[in-house]
Amino acid sequence: MKILQGTIHQGNHILFPKYHGVQCCATSVVACAHAMVHDPDLWTPKDIDACVHVGTDLHSQSKPSKHTYIFPHEVHKTIVLPNQNVLSLIADDKAKFVGPIHDIQYFGDDFSCALTSFFESSRFGILTCEQYSFGMILSESDYSIIGYLILMPKMKL
Protein backbone atom coordinates (compact mmCIF):
# COMPACT_ATOMS: atom_id res chain seq x y z
CA MET A 1 0.00 0.00 0.00
CA LYS A 2 1.28 3.44 -0.93
CA ILE A 3 0.12 6.52 0.94
CA LEU A 4 0.81 9.89 -0.60
CA GLN A 5 0.04 13.06 1.28
CA GLY A 6 -0.04 16.62 0.03
CA THR A 7 1.32 19.61 1.89
CA ILE A 8 -2.12 21.19 2.32
CA HIS A 9 -5.61 19.90 3.12
CA GLN A 10 -9.11 20.94 2.16
CA GLY A 11 -10.03 21.95 5.71
CA ASN A 12 -7.53 24.80 5.81
CA HIS A 13 -9.76 27.81 6.45
CA ILE A 14 -6.89 30.22 5.74
CA LEU A 15 -6.18 28.87 2.22
CA PHE A 16 -9.84 28.17 1.49
CA PRO A 17 -11.85 30.68 3.56
CA LYS A 18 -15.16 30.21 1.73
CA TYR A 19 -15.25 26.47 1.04
CA HIS A 20 -12.96 24.83 3.63
CA GLY A 21 -14.05 21.33 4.51
CA VAL A 22 -16.86 20.89 1.98
CA GLN A 23 -15.08 20.56 -1.36
CA CYS A 24 -14.02 16.89 -1.12
CA CYS A 25 -16.44 15.76 -3.85
CA ALA A 26 -15.16 18.29 -6.40
CA THR A 27 -11.57 17.55 -5.37
CA SER A 28 -12.20 13.82 -5.85
CA VAL A 29 -13.67 14.49 -9.30
CA VAL A 30 -10.51 16.44 -10.17
CA ALA A 31 -8.33 13.58 -8.88
CA CYS A 32 -10.21 11.05 -11.05
CA ALA A 33 -9.90 13.30 -14.09
CA HIS A 34 -6.21 13.94 -13.40
CA ALA A 35 -5.65 10.17 -13.14
CA MET A 36 -6.95 9.80 -16.70
CA VAL A 37 -3.97 11.75 -18.03
CA HIS A 38 -1.33 11.19 -15.34
CA ASP A 39 -0.83 7.79 -13.66
CA PRO A 40 -1.50 8.07 -9.88
CA ASP A 41 1.52 5.84 -9.23
CA LEU A 42 3.66 8.72 -10.52
CA TRP A 43 1.96 11.44 -8.47
CA THR A 44 3.88 13.58 -6.02
CA PRO A 45 2.59 15.78 -3.18
CA LYS A 46 2.41 18.60 -5.76
CA ASP A 47 -0.23 16.63 -7.70
CA ILE A 48 -2.29 16.19 -4.53
CA ASP A 49 -2.01 19.90 -3.70
CA ALA A 50 -2.97 20.86 -7.25
CA CYS A 51 -6.05 18.61 -7.10
CA VAL A 52 -7.14 20.31 -3.87
CA HIS A 53 -6.73 23.79 -5.39
CA VAL A 54 -8.42 22.91 -8.70
CA GLY A 55 -11.14 21.00 -6.82
CA THR A 56 -11.87 24.02 -4.65
CA ASP A 57 -12.13 26.20 -7.77
CA LEU A 58 -14.45 23.63 -9.35
CA HIS A 59 -16.58 23.54 -6.19
CA SER A 60 -16.87 27.34 -6.27
CA GLN A 61 -18.11 27.18 -9.88
CA SER A 62 -20.69 24.55 -8.93
CA LYS A 63 -22.00 26.16 -5.73
CA PRO A 64 -20.64 29.72 -5.90
CA SER A 65 -22.55 31.24 -3.00
CA LYS A 66 -22.90 28.31 -0.60
CA HIS A 67 -20.67 26.65 1.98
CA THR A 68 -22.32 23.28 1.40
CA TYR A 69 -21.57 19.77 0.15
CA ILE A 70 -22.26 18.72 -3.43
CA PHE A 71 -22.82 15.47 -5.30
CA PRO A 72 -20.76 14.44 -8.37
CA HIS A 73 -23.64 15.19 -10.76
CA GLU A 74 -23.71 18.80 -9.47
CA VAL A 75 -20.08 19.49 -10.35
CA HIS A 76 -19.49 22.08 -13.07
CA LYS A 77 -19.13 20.40 -16.46
CA THR A 78 -15.72 21.67 -17.65
CA ILE A 79 -12.52 21.14 -15.73
CA VAL A 80 -8.99 22.44 -16.27
CA LEU A 81 -6.59 19.88 -14.79
CA PRO A 82 -3.35 20.70 -12.95
CA ASN A 83 -1.40 19.97 -16.18
CA GLN A 84 -3.70 22.41 -18.06
CA ASN A 85 -5.60 19.69 -19.97
CA VAL A 86 -9.28 20.58 -20.33
CA LEU A 87 -11.93 17.88 -19.90
CA SER A 88 -15.70 17.93 -20.11
CA LEU A 89 -17.45 15.91 -17.42
CA ILE A 90 -20.49 13.74 -17.97
CA ALA A 91 -22.17 12.24 -14.92
CA ASP A 92 -23.63 8.79 -15.55
CA ASP A 93 -27.00 9.02 -13.80
CA LYS A 94 -27.66 5.32 -14.46
CA ALA A 95 -24.58 4.38 -12.44
CA LYS A 96 -25.60 6.60 -9.55
CA PHE A 97 -26.80 4.94 -6.37
CA VAL A 98 -27.79 6.72 -3.21
CA GLY A 99 -28.39 4.62 -0.14
CA PRO A 100 -26.95 1.69 1.76
CA ILE A 101 -24.86 -0.65 -0.40
CA HIS A 102 -26.66 -3.71 0.95
CA ASP A 103 -29.90 -2.46 -0.66
CA ILE A 104 -28.50 -2.74 -4.20
CA GLN A 105 -29.91 -5.80 -5.93
CA TYR A 106 -27.23 -8.49 -6.47
CA PHE A 107 -24.55 -6.60 -4.50
CA GLY A 108 -24.99 -8.47 -1.25
CA ASP A 109 -23.88 -7.09 2.08
CA ASP A 110 -20.16 -6.95 1.43
CA PHE A 111 -18.42 -3.66 0.59
CA SER A 112 -15.60 -5.48 -1.19
CA CYS A 113 -18.17 -7.17 -3.43
CA ALA A 114 -19.72 -3.78 -4.19
CA LEU A 115 -16.33 -2.32 -5.18
CA THR A 116 -15.59 -5.34 -7.38
CA SER A 117 -18.94 -4.95 -9.11
CA PHE A 118 -18.36 -1.22 -9.60
CA PHE A 119 -14.91 -1.71 -11.12
CA GLU A 120 -16.26 -4.31 -13.57
CA SER A 121 -18.04 -1.50 -15.43
CA SER A 122 -16.15 1.69 -14.50
CA ARG A 123 -12.56 2.87 -14.14
CA PHE A 124 -13.37 6.00 -12.15
CA GLY A 125 -15.99 6.94 -9.62
CA ILE A 126 -16.83 8.88 -6.50
CA LEU A 127 -17.72 7.12 -3.26
CA THR A 128 -19.53 9.28 -0.72
CA CYS A 129 -20.03 8.06 2.83
CA GLU A 130 -21.74 10.38 5.27
CA GLN A 131 -20.23 13.76 4.33
CA TYR A 132 -16.94 12.51 2.88
CA SER A 133 -16.22 11.82 -0.78
CA PHE A 134 -13.40 9.70 -2.16
CA GLY A 135 -12.16 9.30 -5.71
CA MET A 136 -11.91 5.66 -6.82
CA ILE A 137 -9.52 4.86 -9.66
CA LEU A 138 -8.86 1.50 -11.31
CA SER A 139 -5.55 1.00 -13.10
CA GLU A 140 -4.54 -2.11 -15.04
CA SER A 141 -3.80 -4.22 -11.98
CA ASP A 142 -4.70 -2.20 -8.91
CA TYR A 143 -7.00 0.50 -7.64
CA SER A 144 -6.53 3.73 -5.75
CA ILE A 145 -8.82 5.44 -3.31
CA ILE A 146 -8.10 9.13 -3.07
CA GLY A 147 -9.54 11.00 -0.14
CA TYR A 148 -9.22 14.40 1.40
CA LEU A 149 -10.30 13.73 4.96
CA ILE A 150 -10.25 16.16 7.79
CA LEU A 151 -9.99 14.06 10.93
CA MET A 152 -12.12 15.35 13.75
CA PRO A 153 -10.98 14.79 17.36
CA LYS A 154 -13.02 11.61 17.99
CA MET A 155 -12.89 10.19 14.45
CA LYS A 156 -10.91 7.04 13.73
CA LEU A 157 -9.98 5.37 10.46
PDB file of N, CA and C in Angstrom, residues 46-124:
ATOM      1  N   LYS A  46       2.847  17.456  -4.953  1.00  0.00           N
ATOM      2  CA  LYS A  46       2.408  18.603  -5.760  1.00  0.00           C
ATOM      3  C   LYS A  46       1.132  18.279  -6.530  1.00  0.00           C
ATOM      4  N   ASP A  47       0.997  17.031  -6.999  1.00  0.00           N
ATOM      5  CA  ASP A  47      -0.232  16.627  -7.695  1.00  0.00           C
ATOM      6  C   ASP A  47      -1.421  16.667  -6.744  1.00  0.00           C
ATOM      7  N   ILE A  48      -1.218  16.176  -5.532  1.00  0.00           N
ATOM      8  CA  ILE A  48      -2.291  16.193  -4.532  1.00  0.00           C
ATOM      9  C   ILE A  48      -2.698  17.632  -4.238  1.00  0.00           C
ATOM     10  N   ASP A  49      -1.717  18.494  -3.986  1.00  0.00           N
ATOM     11  CA  ASP A  49      -2.007  19.901  -3.696  1.00  0.00           C
ATOM     12  C   ASP A  49      -2.752  20.563  -4.854  1.00  0.00           C
ATOM     13  N   ALA A  50      -2.317  20.279  -6.080  1.00  0.00           N
ATOM     14  CA  ALA A  50      -2.972  20.862  -7.251  1.00  0.00           C
ATOM     15  C   ALA A  50      -4.419  20.394  -7.354  1.00  0.00           C
ATOM     16  N   CYS A  51      -4.680  19.123  -7.066  1.00  0.00           N
ATOM     17  CA  CYS A  51      -6.053  18.607  -7.101  1.00  0.00           C
ATOM     18  C   CYS A  51      -6.930  19.312  -6.067  1.00  0.00           C
ATOM     19  N   VAL A  52      -6.372  19.605  -4.901  1.00  0.00           N
ATOM     20  CA  VAL A  52      -7.140  20.315  -3.868  1.00  0.00           C
ATOM     21  C   VAL A  52      -7.466  21.732  -4.341  1.00  0.00           C
ATOM     22  N   HIS A  53      -6.484  22.427  -4.910  1.00  0.00           N
ATOM     23  CA  HIS A  53      -6.731  23.794  -5.390  1.00  0.00           C
ATOM     24  C   HIS A  53      -7.727  23.813  -6.549  1.00  0.00           C
ATOM     25  N   VAL A  54      -7.517  22.951  -7.545  1.00  0.00           N
ATOM     26  CA  VAL A  54      -8.420  22.909  -8.696  1.00  0.00           C
ATOM     27  C   VAL A  54      -9.808  22.442  -8.255  1.00  0.00           C
ATOM     28  N   GLY A  55      -9.861  21.474  -7.337  1.00  0.00           N
ATOM     29  CA  GLY A  55     -11.145  21.002  -6.821  1.00  0.00           C
ATOM     30  C   GLY A  55     -11.910  22.090  -6.096  1.00  0.00           C
ATOM     31  N   THR A  56     -11.214  22.909  -5.344  1.00  0.00           N
ATOM     32  CA  THR A  56     -11.866  24.025  -4.653  1.00  0.00           C
ATOM     33  C   THR A  56     -12.408  25.029  -5.665  1.00  0.00           C
ATOM     34  N   ASP A  57     -11.639  25.316  -6.711  1.00  0.00           N
ATOM     35  CA  ASP A  57     -12.134  26.205  -7.771  1.00  0.00           C
ATOM     36  C   ASP A  57     -13.359  25.609  -8.452  1.00  0.00           C
ATOM     37  N   LEU A  58     -13.320  24.309  -8.718  1.00  0.00           N
ATOM     38  CA  LEU A  58     -14.449  23.628  -9.346  1.00  0.00           C
ATOM     39  C   LEU A  58     -15.675  23.671  -8.444  1.00  0.00           C
ATOM     40  N   HIS A  59     -15.478  23.459  -7.151  1.00  0.00           N
ATOM     41  CA  HIS A  59     -16.583  23.536  -6.191  1.00  0.00           C
ATOM     42  C   HIS A  59     -17.199  24.936  -6.218  1.00  0.00           C
ATOM     43  N   SER A  60     -16.358  25.965  -6.276  1.00  0.00           N
ATOM     44  CA  SER A  60     -16.870  27.337  -6.268  1.00  0.00           C
ATOM     45  C   SER A  60     -17.672  27.641  -7.531  1.00  0.00           C
ATOM     46  N   GLN A  61     -17.338  27.004  -8.653  1.00  0.00           N
ATOM     47  CA  GLN A  61     -18.114  27.184  -9.882  1.00  0.00           C
ATOM     48  C   GLN A  61     -19.445  26.446  -9.804  1.00  0.00           C
ATOM     49  N   SER A  62     -19.482  25.371  -9.033  1.00  0.00           N
ATOM     50  CA  SER A  62     -20.686  24.546  -8.932  1.00  0.00           C
ATOM     51  C   SER A  62     -21.672  25.103  -7.913  1.00  0.00           C
ATOM     52  N   LYS A  63     -21.175  25.588  -6.797  1.00  0.00           N
ATOM     53  CA  LYS A  63     -22.003  26.162  -5.731  1.00  0.00           C
ATOM     54  C   LYS A  63     -21.378  27.491  -5.296  1.00  0.00           C
ATOM     55  N   PRO A  64     -21.429  28.521  -6.158  1.00  0.00           N
ATOM     56  CA  PRO A  64     -20.643  29.721  -5.901  1.00  0.00           C
ATOM     57  C   PRO A  64     -20.988  30.489  -4.633  1.00  0.00           C
ATOM     58  N   SER A  65     -22.210  30.411  -4.158  1.00  0.00           N
ATOM     59  CA  SER A  65     -22.555  31.238  -3.003  1.00  0.00           C
ATOM     60  C   SER A  65     -22.805  30.441  -1.733  1.00  0.00           C
ATOM     61  N   LYS A  66     -22.545  29.138  -1.762  1.00  0.00           N
ATOM     62  CA  LYS A  66     -22.903  28.312  -0.605  1.00  0.00           C
ATOM     63  C   LYS A  66     -21.705  27.559  -0.043  1.00  0.00           C
ATOM     64  N   HIS A  67     -21.658  27.490   1.279  1.00  0.00           N
ATOM     65  CA  HIS A  67     -20.674  26.647   1.980  1.00  0.00           C
ATOM     66  C   HIS A  67     -21.403  25.345   2.280  1.00  0.00           C
ATOM     67  N   THR A  68     -21.529  24.500   1.266  1.00  0.00           N
ATOM     68  CA  THR A  68     -22.316  23.276   1.396  1.00  0.00           C
ATOM     69  C   THR A  68     -21.681  22.158   0.573  1.00  0.00           C
ATOM     70  N   TYR A  69     -22.071  20.941   0.878  1.00  0.00           N
ATOM     71  CA  TYR A  69     -21.573  19.773   0.154  1.00  0.00           C
ATOM     72  C   TYR A  69     -22.289  19.646  -1.183  1.00  0.00           C
ATOM     73  N   ILE A  70     -21.636  18.978  -2.139  1.00  0.00           N
ATOM     74  CA  ILE A  70     -22.260  18.725  -3.430  1.00  0.00           C
ATOM     75  C   ILE A  70     -22.113  17.251  -3.786  1.00  0.00           C
ATOM     76  N   PHE A  71     -22.911  16.814  -4.756  1.00  0.00           N
ATOM     77  CA  PHE A  71     -22.816  15.469  -5.303  1.00  0.00           C
ATOM     78  C   PHE A  71     -22.069  15.539  -6.636  1.00  0.00           C
ATOM     79  N   PRO A  72     -21.512  14.411  -7.100  1.00  0.00           N
ATOM     80  CA  PRO A  72     -20.760  14.440  -8.369  1.00  0.00           C
ATOM     81  C   PRO A  72     -21.554  15.000  -9.544  1.00  0.00           C
ATOM     82  N   HIS A  73     -22.859  14.704  -9.621  1.00  0.00           N
ATOM     83  CA  HIS A  73     -23.639  15.194 -10.761  1.00  0.00           C
ATOM     84  C   HIS A  73     -23.883  16.698 -10.701  1.00  0.00           C
ATOM     85  N   GLU A  74     -23.550  17.350  -9.585  1.00  0.00           N
ATOM     86  CA  GLU A  74     -23.709  18.799  -9.467  1.00  0.00           C
ATOM     87  C   GLU A  74     -22.435  19.563  -9.836  1.00  0.00           C
ATOM     88  N   VAL A  75     -21.359  18.842 -10.075  1.00  0.00           N
ATOM     89  CA  VAL A  75     -20.080  19.486 -10.355  1.00  0.00           C
ATOM     90  C   VAL A  75     -20.117  20.133 -11.733  1.00  0.00           C
ATOM     91  N   HIS A  76     -19.575  21.327 -11.822  1.00  0.00           N
ATOM     92  CA  HIS A  76     -19.492  22.082 -13.074  1.00  0.00           C
ATOM     93  C   HIS A  76     -18.948  21.181 -14.183  1.00  0.00           C
ATOM     94  N   LYS A  77     -19.376  21.369 -15.388  1.00  0.00           N
ATOM     95  CA  LYS A  77     -19.129  20.397 -16.456  1.00  0.00           C
ATOM     96  C   LYS A  77     -17.769  20.482 -17.151  1.00  0.00           C
ATOM     97  N   THR A  78     -17.033  21.559 -17.006  1.00  0.00           N
ATOM     98  CA  THR A  78     -15.721  21.667 -17.646  1.00  0.00           C
ATOM     99  C   THR A  78     -14.660  21.826 -16.577  1.00  0.00           C
ATOM    100  N   ILE A  79     -13.562  21.132 -16.745  1.00  0.00           N
ATOM    101  CA  ILE A  79     -12.516  21.143 -15.727  1.00  0.00           C
ATOM    102  C   ILE A  79     -11.159  21.352 -16.402  1.00  0.00           C
ATOM    103  N   VAL A  80     -10.360  22.231 -15.815  1.00  0.00           N
ATOM    104  CA  VAL A  80      -8.985  22.439 -16.266  1.00  0.00           C
ATOM    105  C   VAL A  80      -8.093  21.747 -15.248  1.00  0.00           C
ATOM    106  N   LEU A  81      -7.406  20.694 -15.686  1.00  0.00           N
ATOM    107  CA  LEU A  81      -6.587  19.876 -14.790  1.00  0.00           C
ATOM    108  C   LEU A  81      -5.290  20.585 -14.412  1.00  0.00           C
ATOM    109  N   PRO A  82      -4.616  20.083 -13.363  1.00  0.00           N
ATOM    110  CA  PRO A  82      -3.349  20.701 -12.954  1.00  0.00           C
ATOM    111  C   PRO A  82      -2.323  20.820 -14.087  1.00  0.00           C
ATOM    112  N   ASN A  83      -2.348  19.896 -15.062  1.00  0.00           N
ATOM    113  CA  ASN A  83      -1.397  19.969 -16.181  1.00  0.00           C
ATOM    114  C   ASN A  83      -1.955  20.775 -17.355  1.00  0.00           C
ATOM    115  N   GLN A  84      -3.038  21.510 -17.109  1.00  0.00           N
ATOM    116  CA  GLN A  84      -3.696  22.406 -18.062  1.00  0.00           C
ATOM    117  C   GLN A  84      -4.519  21.690 -19.132  1.00  0.00           C
ATOM    118  N   ASN A  85      -4.661  20.374 -19.076  1.00  0.00           N
ATOM    119  CA  ASN A  85      -5.597  19.690 -19.966  1.00  0.00           C
ATOM    120  C   ASN A  85      -7.010  20.104 -19.584  1.00  0.00           C
ATOM    121  N   VAL A  86      -7.889  20.202 -20.571  1.00  0.00           N
ATOM    122  CA  VAL A  86      -9.277  20.579 -20.330  1.00  0.00           C
ATOM    123  C   VAL A  86     -10.153  19.373 -20.647  1.00  0.00           C
ATOM    124  N   LEU A  87     -11.011  18.995 -19.710  1.00  0.00           N
ATOM    125  CA  LEU A  87     -11.927  17.875 -19.904  1.00  0.00           C
ATOM    126  C   LEU A  87     -13.354  18.335 -19.676  1.00  0.00           C
ATOM    127  N   SER A  88     -14.282  17.723 -20.376  1.00  0.00           N
ATOM    128  CA  SER A  88     -15.699  17.930 -20.108  1.00  0.00           C
ATOM    129  C   SER A  88     -16.203  16.725 -19.335  1.00  0.00           C
ATOM    130  N   LEU A  89     -16.958  16.981 -18.290  1.00  0.00           N
ATOM    131  CA  LEU A  89     -17.447  15.911 -17.424  1.00  0.00           C
ATOM    132  C   LEU A  89     -18.868  15.537 -17.785  1.00  0.00           C
ATOM    133  N   ILE A  90     -19.139  14.245 -17.768  1.00  0.00           N
ATOM    134  CA  ILE A  90     -20.494  13.744 -17.974  1.00  0.00           C
ATOM    135  C   ILE A  90     -20.789  12.787 -16.833  1.00  0.00           C
ATOM    136  N   ALA A  91     -21.781  13.113 -16.028  1.00  0.00           N
ATOM    137  CA  ALA A  91     -22.165  12.236 -14.921  1.00  0.00           C
ATOM    138  C   ALA A  91     -23.092  11.154 -15.454  1.00  0.00           C
ATOM    139  N   ASP A  92     -22.810   9.918 -15.129  1.00  0.00           N
ATOM    140  CA  ASP A  92     -23.632   8.786 -15.555  1.00  0.00           C
ATOM    141  C   ASP A  92     -24.722   8.566 -14.517  1.00  0.00           C
ATOM    142  N   ASP A  93     -25.904   9.134 -14.771  1.00  0.00           N
ATOM    143  CA  ASP A  93     -26.997   9.019 -13.804  1.00  0.00           C
ATOM    144  C   ASP A  93     -27.455   7.582 -13.607  1.00  0.00           C
ATOM    145  N   LYS A  94     -27.264   6.718 -14.608  1.00  0.00           N
ATOM    146  CA  LYS A  94     -27.663   5.322 -14.464  1.00  0.00           C
ATOM    147  C   LYS A  94     -26.774   4.593 -13.468  1.00  0.00           C
ATOM    148  N   ALA A  95     -25.517   5.034 -13.354  1.00  0.00           N
ATOM    149  CA  ALA A  95     -24.577   4.379 -12.440  1.00  0.00           C
ATOM    150  C   ALA A  95     -24.700   4.914 -11.020  1.00  0.00           C
ATOM    151  N   LYS A  96     -25.476   5.968 -10.853  1.00  0.00           N
ATOM    152  CA  LYS A  96     -25.596   6.599  -9.545  1.00  0.00           C
ATOM    153  C   LYS A  96     -26.451   5.742  -8.617  1.00  0.00           C
ATOM    154  N   PHE A  97     -26.007   5.613  -7.391  1.00  0.00           N
ATOM    155  CA  PHE A  97     -26.801   4.937  -6.369  1.00  0.00           C
ATOM    156  C   PHE A  97     -26.676   5.726  -5.084  1.00  0.00           C
ATOM    157  N   VAL A  98     -27.787   6.021  -4.490  1.00  0.00           N
ATOM    158  CA  VAL A  98     -27.793   6.722  -3.213  1.00  0.00           C
ATOM    159  C   VAL A  98     -28.495   5.830  -2.213  1.00  0.00           C
ATOM    160  N   GLY A  99     -27.804   5.461  -1.162  1.00  0.00           N
ATOM    161  CA  GLY A  99     -28.390   4.620  -0.137  1.00  0.00           C
ATOM    162  C   GLY A  99     -27.418   3.565   0.318  1.00  0.00           C
ATOM    163  N   PRO A 100     -27.845   2.737   1.242  1.00  0.00           N
ATOM    164  CA  PRO A 100     -26.954   1.687   1.756  1.00  0.00           C
ATOM    165  C   PRO A 100     -26.587   0.685   0.670  1.00  0.00           C
ATOM    166  N   ILE A 101     -25.334   0.293   0.620  1.00  0.00           N
ATOM    167  CA  ILE A 101     -24.865  -0.647  -0.405  1.00  0.00           C
ATOM    168  C   ILE A 101     -25.630  -1.958  -0.347  1.00  0.00           C
ATOM    169  N   HIS A 102     -26.001  -2.408   0.854  1.00  0.00           N
ATOM    170  CA  HIS A 102     -26.660  -3.710   0.946  1.00  0.00           C
ATOM    171  C   HIS A 102     -28.065  -3.699   0.354  1.00  0.00           C
ATOM    172  N   ASP A 103     -28.594  -2.522  -0.021  1.00  0.00           N
ATOM    173  CA  ASP A 103     -29.903  -2.464  -0.663  1.00  0.00           C
ATOM    174  C   ASP A 103     -29.832  -2.647  -2.178  1.00  0.00           C
ATOM    175  N   ILE A 104     -28.635  -2.602  -2.761  1.00  0.00           N
ATOM    176  CA  ILE A 104     -28.503  -2.742  -4.203  1.00  0.00           C
ATOM    177  C   ILE A 104     -28.723  -4.209  -4.575  1.00  0.00           C
ATOM    178  N   GLN A 105     -29.621  -4.438  -5.501  1.00  0.00           N
ATOM    179  CA  GLN A 105     -29.909  -5.802  -5.931  1.00  0.00           C
ATOM    180  C   GLN A 105     -28.640  -6.451  -6.472  1.00  0.00           C
ATOM    181  N   TYR A 106     -28.371  -7.668  -6.058  1.00  0.00           N
ATOM    182  CA  TYR A 106     -27.230  -8.493  -6.471  1.00  0.00           C
ATOM    183  C   TYR A 106     -25.886  -8.059  -5.883  1.00  0.00           C
ATOM    184  N   PHE A 107     -25.826  -7.005  -5.075  1.00  0.00           N
ATOM    185  CA  PHE A 107     -24.549  -6.595  -4.501  1.00  0.00           C
ATOM    186  C   PHE A 107     -24.236  -7.345  -3.219  1.00  0.00           C
ATOM    187  N   GLY A 108     -25.240  -7.809  -2.521  1.00  0.00           N
ATOM    188  CA  GLY A 108     -24.988  -8.470  -1.248  1.00  0.00           C
ATOM    189  C   GLY A 108     -24.629  -7.463  -0.183  1.00  0.00           C
ATOM    190  N   ASP A 109     -24.170  -7.961   0.938  1.00  0.00           N
ATOM    191  CA  ASP A 109     -23.881  -7.094   2.076  1.00  0.00           C
ATOM    192  C   ASP A 109     -22.427  -6.664   2.154  1.00  0.00           C
ATOM    193  N   ASP A 110     -21.589  -7.132   1.283  1.00  0.00           N
ATOM    194  CA  ASP A 110     -20.158  -6.949   1.428  1.00  0.00           C
ATOM    195  C   ASP A 110     -19.654  -5.764   0.612  1.00  0.00           C
ATOM    196  N   PHE A 111     -18.947  -4.845   1.269  1.00  0.00           N
ATOM    197  CA  PHE A 111     -18.425  -3.660   0.595  1.00  0.00           C
ATOM    198  C   PHE A 111     -17.408  -4.041  -0.481  1.00  0.00           C
ATOM    199  N   SER A 112     -16.583  -5.022  -0.213  1.00  0.00           N
ATOM    200  CA  SER A 112     -15.600  -5.484  -1.192  1.00  0.00           C
ATOM    201  C   SER A 112     -16.293  -5.977  -2.459  1.00  0.00           C
ATOM    202  N   CYS A 113     -17.391  -6.685  -2.287  1.00  0.00           N
ATOM    203  CA  CYS A 113     -18.171  -7.173  -3.427  1.00  0.00           C
ATOM    204  C   CYS A 113     -18.731  -5.990  -4.225  1.00  0.00           C
ATOM    205  N   ALA A 114     -19.180  -4.961  -3.520  1.00  0.00           N
ATOM    206  CA  ALA A 114     -19.719  -3.778  -4.188  1.00  0.00           C
ATOM    207  C   ALA A 114     -18.635  -3.072  -5.001  1.00  0.00           C
ATOM    208  N   LEU A 115     -17.434  -2.940  -4.437  1.00  0.00           N
ATOM    209  CA  LEU A 115     -16.330  -2.319  -5.178  1.00  0.00           C
ATOM    210  C   LEU A 115     -15.956  -3.142  -6.409  1.00  0.00           C
ATOM    211  N   THR A 116     -15.907  -4.460  -6.250  1.00  0.00           N
ATOM    212  CA  THR A 116     -15.590  -5.336  -7.379  1.00  0.00           C
ATOM    213  C   THR A 116     -16.612  -5.159  -8.487  1.00  0.00           C
ATOM    214  N   SER A 117     -17.881  -5.128  -8.127  1.00  0.00           N
ATOM    215  CA  SER A 117     -18.941  -4.952  -9.108  1.00  0.00           C
ATOM    216  C   SER A 117     -18.823  -3.590  -9.799  1.00  0.00           C
ATOM    217  N   PHE A 118     -18.517  -2.562  -9.024  1.00  0.00           N
ATOM    218  CA  PHE A 118     -18.360  -1.223  -9.596  1.00  0.00           C
ATOM    219  C   PHE A 118     -17.230  -1.196 -10.620  1.00  0.00           C
ATOM    220  N   PHE A 119     -16.078  -1.760 -10.242  1.00  0.00           N
ATOM    221  CA  PHE A 119     -14.910  -1.709 -11.118  1.00  0.00           C
ATOM    222  C   PHE A 119     -15.032  -2.625 -12.332  1.00  0.00           C
ATOM    223  N   GLU A 120     -16.024  -3.502 -12.378  1.00  0.00           N
ATOM    224  CA  GLU A 120     -16.257  -4.306 -13.574  1.00  0.00           C
ATOM    225  C   GLU A 120     -16.797  -3.454 -14.715  1.00  0.00           C
ATOM    226  N   SER A 121     -17.444  -2.330 -14.382  1.00  0.00           N
ATOM    227  CA  SER A 121     -18.044  -1.500 -15.426  1.00  0.00           C
ATOM    228  C   SER A 121     -17.473  -0.086 -15.495  1.00  0.00           C
ATOM    229  N   SER A 122     -16.659   0.315 -14.533  1.00  0.00           N
ATOM    230  CA  SER A 122     -16.150   1.686 -14.500  1.00  0.00           C
ATOM    231  C   SER A 122     -14.694   1.713 -14.068  1.00  0.00           C
ATOM    232  N   ARG A 123     -13.950   2.676 -14.577  1.00  0.00           N
ATOM    233  CA  ARG A 123     -12.565   2.869 -14.139  1.00  0.00           C
ATOM    234  C   ARG A 123     -12.458   3.951 -13.080  1.00  0.00           C
ATOM    235  N   PHE A 124     -13.413   4.876 -13.061  1.00  0.00           N
ATOM    236  CA  PHE A 124     -13.366   6.003 -12.145  1.00  0.00           C
ATOM    237  C   PHE A 124     -14.725   6.185 -11.503  1.00  0.00           C
TER     238      PHE A 124
END
